[in-house]
């Protein structure tokens, strides 16, 4: 840690935000488990994956929260490092599992033709995994120079990141061309949410380049990660649910129509 202490306000802001994140993950977990029964059979798998994602993230946040709590002790009204390191590595372990799963949620809920679906699934999950794995060596390197290990791994990790955005915008757009306007809007929205929230992580990664260090930067990063994680996992899962509901509705209308004309 490159700072001497946190004020009580700084410590509590992170503490409370992490606690809120655990609550959001647990609440979403229950919601997705129950909501599985409210959508058509074809879409249940996506909701199971949504519950898995928030379940895994909820557990990791619990560990991060504990680690934060153990990393400081209150002395003379200030929180000073206790000597136990704050273990942030849980985040990368979490992303390694949950980020590919977020891609699975999206592709499976669209119920595309089998071949299209498996091709998208394979490429998106591998790219998501590579993006996280490649970022990690840079994250733990101490260097703050642009042309350093951090810069190198960050750049490598950005390649699959850009590839994912390309697939979501160009290929996925084409794949849902024949779907209803309402569904297209829902997919457009979830794509925007993905871009807006995923964009935070590489920006946070670059914090050392902007000389963002010290207690204030740590507090900003921890709160930023928490907000981004709630939106990218709970909010995202809710949007997946909305897509599943819409597709269920359309499937029902279709069978009713077929029955009527039969
Ligand atoms: C729930 C957690 C999510 C959605 C995490 C997403 C993480 C990323 C999009 C991370 C991306 C990175 C880069 C594009 C370059 C620098 C290294 C990373 C891993 C921070």
CSV table of C-alpha atoms and ligand atoms in Angstrom, one decimal:
chain,number,residue,atom,x,y,z
A,1,UNK,CA,0.0,0.0,0.0
A,2,UNK,CA,1.4,3.4,-1.0
A,3,UNK,CA,-0.5,5.4,1.7
A,4,UNK,CA,-0.1,5.7,5.4
A,5,UNK,CA,-3.7,5.8,6.5
A,6,UNK,CA,-7.4,6.0,5.5
A,7,UNK,CA,-9.7,8.5,7.2
A,8,UNK,CA,-12.7,6.9,8.9
A,9,UNK,CA,-14.9,8.2,6.1
A,10,UNK,CA,-12.7,6.7,3.4
A,11,UNK,CA,-12.6,3.3,5.2
A,12,UNK,CA,-16.3,3.2,5.8
A,13,UNK,CA,-17.2,4.3,2.3
A,14,UNK,CA,-15.5,1.2,0.9
A,15,UNK,CA,-16.7,-1.0,3.7
A,16,UNK,CA,-20.3,0.0,3.1
A,17,UNK,CA,-20.1,-0.2,-0.6
A,18,UNK,CA,-18.7,-3.7,-0.5
A,19,UNK,CA,-21.4,-4.7,1.9
A,20,UNK,CA,-24.0,-3.3,-0.4
A,21,UNK,CA,-22.5,-5.3,-3.3
A,22,UNK,CA,-22.8,-8.5,-1.3
A,23,UNK,CA,-26.5,-7.6,-0.7
A,24,UNK,CA,-27.0,-6.9,-4.4
A,25,UNK,CA,-25.4,-10.2,-5.4
A,26,UNK,CA,-27.4,-12.2,-2.9
A,27,UNK,CA,-30.7,-10.5,-3.8
A,28,UNK,CA,-30.1,-11.0,-7.5
A,29,UNK,CA,-29.2,-14.7,-6.8
A,30,UNK,CA,-32.6,-15.3,-5.2
A,31,UNK,CA,-34.3,-13.3,-8.0
A,32,UNK,CA,-32.7,-15.2,-10.8
A,33,UNK,CA,-33.4,-18.6,-9.2
A,34,UNK,CA,-37.1,-17.7,-8.8
A,35,UNK,CA,-37.4,-15.9,-12.2
A,36,UNK,CA,-36.2,-19.1,-14.0
A,37,UNK,CA,-39.8,-20.4,-13.6
A,38,UNK,CA,-41.3,-17.3,-15.2
A,39,UNK,CA,-39.7,-17.8,-18.6
A,40,UNK,CA,-40.0,-20.4,-21.4
A,41,UNK,CA,-38.0,-23.6,-21.0
A,42,UNK,CA,-35.5,-22.6,-23.8
A,43,UNK,CA,-34.4,-19.6,-21.8
A,44,UNK,CA,-34.0,-21.2,-18.4
A,45,UNK,CA,-30.4,-22.1,-18.9
A,46,UNK,CA,-29.5,-18.4,-19.2
A,47,UNK,CA,-31.1,-17.6,-16.0
A,48,UNK,CA,-29.3,-20.5,-14.3
A,49,UNK,CA,-26.1,-19.0,-15.5
A,50,UNK,CA,-27.1,-15.6,-14.3
A,51,UNK,CA,-27.6,-17.0,-10.8
A,52,UNK,CA,-24.3,-18.8,-11.0
A,53,UNK,CA,-22.5,-15.5,-11.9
A,54,UNK,CA,-24.0,-13.5,-9.0
A,55,UNK,CA,-23.5,-16.5,-6.6
A,56,UNK,CA,-19.8,-16.7,-7.4
A,57,UNK,CA,-19.3,-12.9,-7.3
A,58,UNK,CA,-21.3,-12.7,-4.0
A,59,UNK,CA,-18.9,-15.2,-2.5
A,60,UNK,CA,-15.8,-13.4,-3.8
A,61,UNK,CA,-17.1,-10.1,-2.5
A,62,UNK,CA,-17.6,-11.6,0.9
A,63,UNK,CA,-13.9,-12.6,0.8
A,64,UNK,CA,-12.8,-9.2,-0.5
A,65,UNK,CA,-14.9,-7.5,2.2
A,66,UNK,CA,-13.3,-9.6,4.9
A,67,UNK,CA,-9.8,-8.9,3.6
A,68,UNK,CA,-10.5,-5.2,3.5
A,69,UNK,CA,-11.7,-5.4,7.1
A,70,UNK,CA,-8.6,-7.2,8.2
A,71,UNK,CA,-6.2,-5.0,6.3
A,72,UNK,CA,-6.7,-1.9,8.6
A,73,UNK,CA,-6.9,-1.2,12.2
A,74,UNK,CA,-8.4,1.9,13.9
A,75,UNK,CA,-5.8,3.9,15.7
A,76,UNK,CA,-6.2,7.5,16.9
A,77,UNK,CA,-9.3,8.0,14.7
A,78,UNK,CA,-7.5,6.8,11.6
A,79,UNK,CA,-7.4,3.5,9.8
A,80,UNK,CA,-3.8,2.4,9.4
A,81,UNK,CA,-2.6,-0.7,7.6
A,82,UNK,CA,-2.6,-3.7,9.9
A,83,UNK,CA,0.2,-5.5,8.1
A,84,UNK,CA,-2.2,-8.0,6.6
A,85,UNK,CA,-2.2,-7.2,2.8
A,86,UNK,CA,-5.5,-6.3,1.2
A,87,UNK,CA,-6.1,-9.2,-1.2
A,88,UNK,CA,-7.5,-7.8,-4.4
A,89,UNK,CA,-6.6,-10.9,-6.4
A,90,UNK,CA,-10.0,-12.4,-5.7
A,91,UNK,CA,-11.3,-10.0,-8.4
A,92,UNK,CA,-9.2,-11.5,-11.2
A,93,UNK,CA,-10.2,-15.1,-10.1
A,94,UNK,CA,-13.8,-13.9,-10.1
A,95,UNK,CA,-13.6,-12.3,-13.5
A,96,UNK,CA,-11.9,-15.3,-15.0
A,97,UNK,CA,-15.0,-17.4,-14.2
A,98,UNK,CA,-17.8,-14.8,-14.4
A,99,UNK,CA,-16.9,-12.8,-17.5
A,100,UNK,CA,-17.0,-15.9,-19.8
A,101,UNK,CA,-20.3,-16.9,-18.1
A,102,UNK,CA,-21.7,-13.4,-18.9
A,103,UNK,CA,-21.1,-14.2,-22.5
A,104,UNK,CA,-22.8,-17.5,-22.2
A,105,UNK,CA,-25.9,-15.8,-20.7
A,106,UNK,CA,-26.2,-13.5,-23.6
A,107,UNK,CA,-25.7,-16.0,-26.4
A,108,UNK,CA,-28.0,-18.7,-25.0
A,109,UNK,CA,-30.9,-16.4,-24.2
A,110,UNK,CA,-31.1,-15.4,-27.9
A,111,UNK,CA,-31.8,-19.1,-28.9
A,112,UNK,CA,-30.1,-18.7,-32.2
A,113,UNK,CA,-29.7,-21.6,-34.7
A,114,UNK,CA,-27.4,-24.2,-33.2
A,115,UNK,CA,-24.4,-23.6,-35.4
A,116,UNK,CA,-24.4,-19.9,-35.1
A,117,UNK,CA,-24.9,-20.2,-31.3
A,118,UNK,CA,-22.0,-22.6,-30.7
A,119,UNK,CA,-19.6,-20.6,-32.9
A,120,UNK,CA,-20.4,-17.4,-31.0
A,121,UNK,CA,-20.2,-19.2,-27.7
A,122,UNK,CA,-16.8,-20.6,-28.3
A,123,UNK,CA,-15.3,-17.4,-29.6
A,124,UNK,CA,-16.8,-15.1,-27.0
A,125,UNK,CA,-16.0,-17.3,-24.0
A,126,UNK,CA,-12.4,-17.9,-25.1
A,127,UNK,CA,-11.9,-14.2,-25.8
A,128,UNK,CA,-13.3,-13.2,-22.4
A,129,UNK,CA,-11.0,-15.7,-20.7
A,130,UNK,CA,-7.9,-14.5,-22.6
A,131,UNK,CA,-8.8,-10.8,-21.8
A,132,UNK,CA,-8.7,-11.5,-18.1
A,133,UNK,CA,-5.7,-13.9,-18.0
A,134,UNK,CA,-3.6,-11.5,-20.1
A,135,UNK,CA,-4.4,-8.5,-17.9
A,136,UNK,CA,-3.3,-10.2,-14.7
A,137,UNK,CA,0.5,-10.2,-15.0
A,138,UNK,CA,0.3,-6.4,-15.8
A,139,UNK,CA,-2.0,-5.8,-12.8
A,140,UNK,CA,0.5,-7.2,-10.3
A,141,UNK,CA,3.5,-5.6,-11.8
A,142,UNK,CA,4.7,-2.6,-9.9
A,143,UNK,CA,5.8,-0.6,-12.9
A,144,UNK,CA,4.1,2.6,-13.8
A,145,UNK,CA,5.9,3.4,-17.1
A,146,UNK,CA,3.9,3.3,-20.3
A,147,UNK,CA,6.3,0.9,-21.9
A,148,UNK,CA,6.5,-1.6,-19.1
A,149,UNK,CA,5.0,-4.9,-18.2
A,150,UNK,CA,1.8,-3.2,-17.3
A,151,UNK,CA,1.6,-1.6,-20.7
A,152,UNK,CA,2.5,-4.7,-22.5
A,153,UNK,CA,0.0,-7.0,-20.8
A,154,UNK,CA,-2.7,-4.3,-20.8
A,155,UNK,CA,-2.3,-4.0,-24.6
A,156,UNK,CA,-2.5,-7.7,-25.2
A,157,UNK,CA,-5.6,-7.9,-23.0
A,158,UNK,CA,-7.2,-5.2,-25.0
A,159,UNK,CA,-7.0,-7.2,-28.2
A,160,UNK,CA,-9.7,-9.8,-27.1
A,161,UNK,CA,-11.6,-6.9,-25.5
A,162,UNK,CA,-11.9,-5.2,-28.9
A,163,UNK,CA,-12.7,-8.5,-30.5
A,164,UNK,CA,-15.6,-9.1,-28.1
A,165,UNK,CA,-17.0,-5.6,-28.9
A,166,UNK,CA,-16.7,-6.3,-32.6
A,167,UNK,CA,-18.5,-9.7,-32.3
A,168,UNK,CA,-21.3,-8.1,-30.1
A,169,UNK,CA,-21.8,-5.2,-32.4
A,170,UNK,CA,-21.3,-6.6,-35.9
A,171,UNK,CA,-22.0,-10.3,-35.8
A,172,UNK,CA,-24.6,-10.4,-33.1
A,173,UNK,CA,-26.4,-7.5,-34.8
A,174,UNK,CA,-26.6,-9.5,-38.0
A,175,UNK,CA,-27.7,-12.7,-36.2
A,176,UNK,CA,-30.8,-11.0,-34.7
A,177,UNK,CA,-31.7,-9.1,-37.8
A,178,UNK,CA,-35.0,-11.0,-38.3
A,179,UNK,CA,-36.2,-10.6,-34.7
A,180,UNK,CA,-38.8,-8.1,-33.5
A,181,UNK,CA,-38.0,-4.4,-33.0
A,182,UNK,CA,-38.6,-4.8,-29.3
A,183,UNK,CA,-36.0,-7.5,-29.0
A,184,UNK,CA,-33.5,-5.6,-31.1
A,185,UNK,CA,-33.9,-2.7,-28.7
A,186,UNK,CA,-33.3,-4.9,-25.7
A,187,UNK,CA,-30.2,-6.4,-27.2
A,188,UNK,CA,-29.0,-2.9,-28.2
A,189,UNK,CA,-29.4,-1.8,-24.5
A,190,UNK,CA,-27.6,-4.7,-23.0
A,191,UNK,CA,-24.7,-4.1,-25.5
A,192,UNK,CA,-24.5,-0.5,-24.3
A,193,UNK,CA,-24.6,-1.5,-20.7
A,194,UNK,CA,-21.7,-4.0,-21.5
A,195,UNK,CA,-19.7,-1.3,-23.1
A,196,UNK,CA,-20.3,1.3,-20.4
A,197,UNK,CA,-19.5,-1.0,-17.5
A,198,UNK,CA,-16.7,-3.1,-19.0
A,199,UNK,CA,-15.1,0.1,-20.0
A,200,UNK,CA,-14.5,1.0,-16.4
A,201,UNK,CA,-12.1,-1.9,-15.8
A,202,UNK,CA,-9.4,-1.0,-18.3
A,203,UNK,CA,-9.6,2.6,-17.1
A,204,UNK,CA,-9.1,1.5,-13.5
A,205,UNK,CA,-6.2,-0.6,-14.7
A,206,UNK,CA,-4.5,2.6,-16.1
A,207,UNK,CA,-4.9,4.5,-12.8
A,208,UNK,CA,-1.1,4.3,-12.1
A,209,UNK,CA,-0.4,6.1,-15.4
A,210,UNK,CA,-2.4,9.1,-14.3
A,211,UNK,CA,-0.4,9.1,-11.1
A,212,UNK,CA,-3.5,8.1,-9.3
A,213,UNK,CA,-2.2,6.6,-6.1
A,214,UNK,CA,-2.7,7.0,-2.5
A,215,UNK,CA,-5.7,6.6,-0.3
A,216,UNK,CA,-8.1,8.7,-2.4
A,217,UNK,CA,-7.4,6.6,-5.5
A,218,UNK,CA,-7.8,3.3,-3.7
A,219,UNK,CA,-11.2,4.4,-2.4
A,220,UNK,CA,-12.2,5.6,-5.9
A,221,UNK,CA,-11.1,2.3,-7.4
A,222,UNK,CA,-12.8,0.0,-4.9
A,223,UNK,CA,-16.1,1.9,-5.1
A,224,UNK,CA,-15.8,2.0,-8.9
A,225,UNK,CA,-15.3,-1.7,-9.1
A,226,UNK,CA,-18.2,-2.4,-6.9
A,227,UNK,CA,-20.6,-0.2,-8.9
A,228,UNK,CA,-19.3,-1.6,-12.2
A,229,UNK,CA,-19.7,-5.2,-10.8
A,230,UNK,CA,-23.3,-4.6,-9.7
A,231,UNK,CA,-24.3,-3.1,-13.0
A,232,UNK,CA,-22.3,-5.7,-15.1
A,233,UNK,CA,-23.7,-8.7,-13.2
A,234,UNK,CA,-27.0,-7.9,-11.5
A,235,UNK,CA,-28.2,-5.2,-13.9
A,236,UNK,CA,-27.0,-7.3,-16.9
A,237,UNK,CA,-28.8,-10.4,-15.5
A,238,UNK,CA,-32.0,-8.4,-15.2
A,239,UNK,CA,-31.7,-7.4,-18.9
A,240,UNK,CA,-31.1,-11.0,-19.8
A,241,UNK,CA,-34.3,-11.8,-17.9
A,242,UNK,CA,-36.2,-9.1,-19.9
A,243,UNK,CA,-35.0,-10.6,-23.1
A,244,UNK,CA,-36.0,-14.1,-22.0
A,245,UNK,CA,-39.5,-12.7,-21.1
A,246,UNK,CA,-39.9,-11.0,-24.4
A,247,UNK,CA,-38.9,-14.2,-26.3
A,248,UNK,CA,-41.2,-16.3,-24.2
A,249,UNK,CA,-44.1,-13.9,-25.0
A,250,UNK,CA,-43.3,-14.1,-28.8
A,251,UNK,CA,-43.0,-17.9,-28.7
A,252,UNK,CA,-46.5,-18.1,-27.0
A,253,UNK,CA,-48.0,-15.7,-29.6
A,254,UNK,CA,-46.6,-17.8,-32.3
A,255,UNK,CA,-48.0,-21.1,-31.0
A,256,UNK,CA,-51.4,-19.4,-30.4
A,257,UNK,CA,-51.3,-18.1,-34.0
A,258,UNK,CA,-50.4,-21.6,-35.3
A,259,UNK,CA,-53.3,-23.1,-33.3
A,260,UNK,CA,-55.7,-20.4,-34.7
A,261,UNK,CA,-54.8,-21.1,-38.3
A,262,UNK,CA,-54.7,-24.9,-37.9
B,1,LIG,C1,-18.2,-8.8,-13.5
B,1,LIG,C2,-16.9,-8.5,-13.9
B,1,LIG,C3,-16.6,-7.9,-15.2
B,1,LIG,C4,-17.7,-7.6,-16.2
B,1,LIG,C5,-15.2,-7.6,-15.5
B,1,LIG,C6,-14.8,-7.2,-16.7
B,1,LIG,C7,-13.4,-6.9,-16.8
B,1,LIG,C8,-12.8,-6.4,-18.0
B,1,LIG,C9,-13.6,-6.0,-19.1
B,1,LIG,C10,-11.3,-6.2,-17.9
B,1,LIG,C11,-10.6,-5.7,-19.0
B,1,LIG,C12,-9.2,-5.4,-19.0
B,1,LIG,C13,-8.7,-4.8,-20.2
B,1,LIG,C14,-9.5,-4.6,-21.4
B,1,LIG,C15,-7.3,-4.4,-20.3
B,1,LIG,C16,-6.5,-4.2,-19.0
B,1,LIG,C17,-6.8,-5.4,-18.2
B,1,LIG,C18,-8.2,-5.7,-17.8
B,1,LIG,C19,-8.3,-7.2,-17.4
B,1,LIG,C20,-8.6,-4.8,-16.6
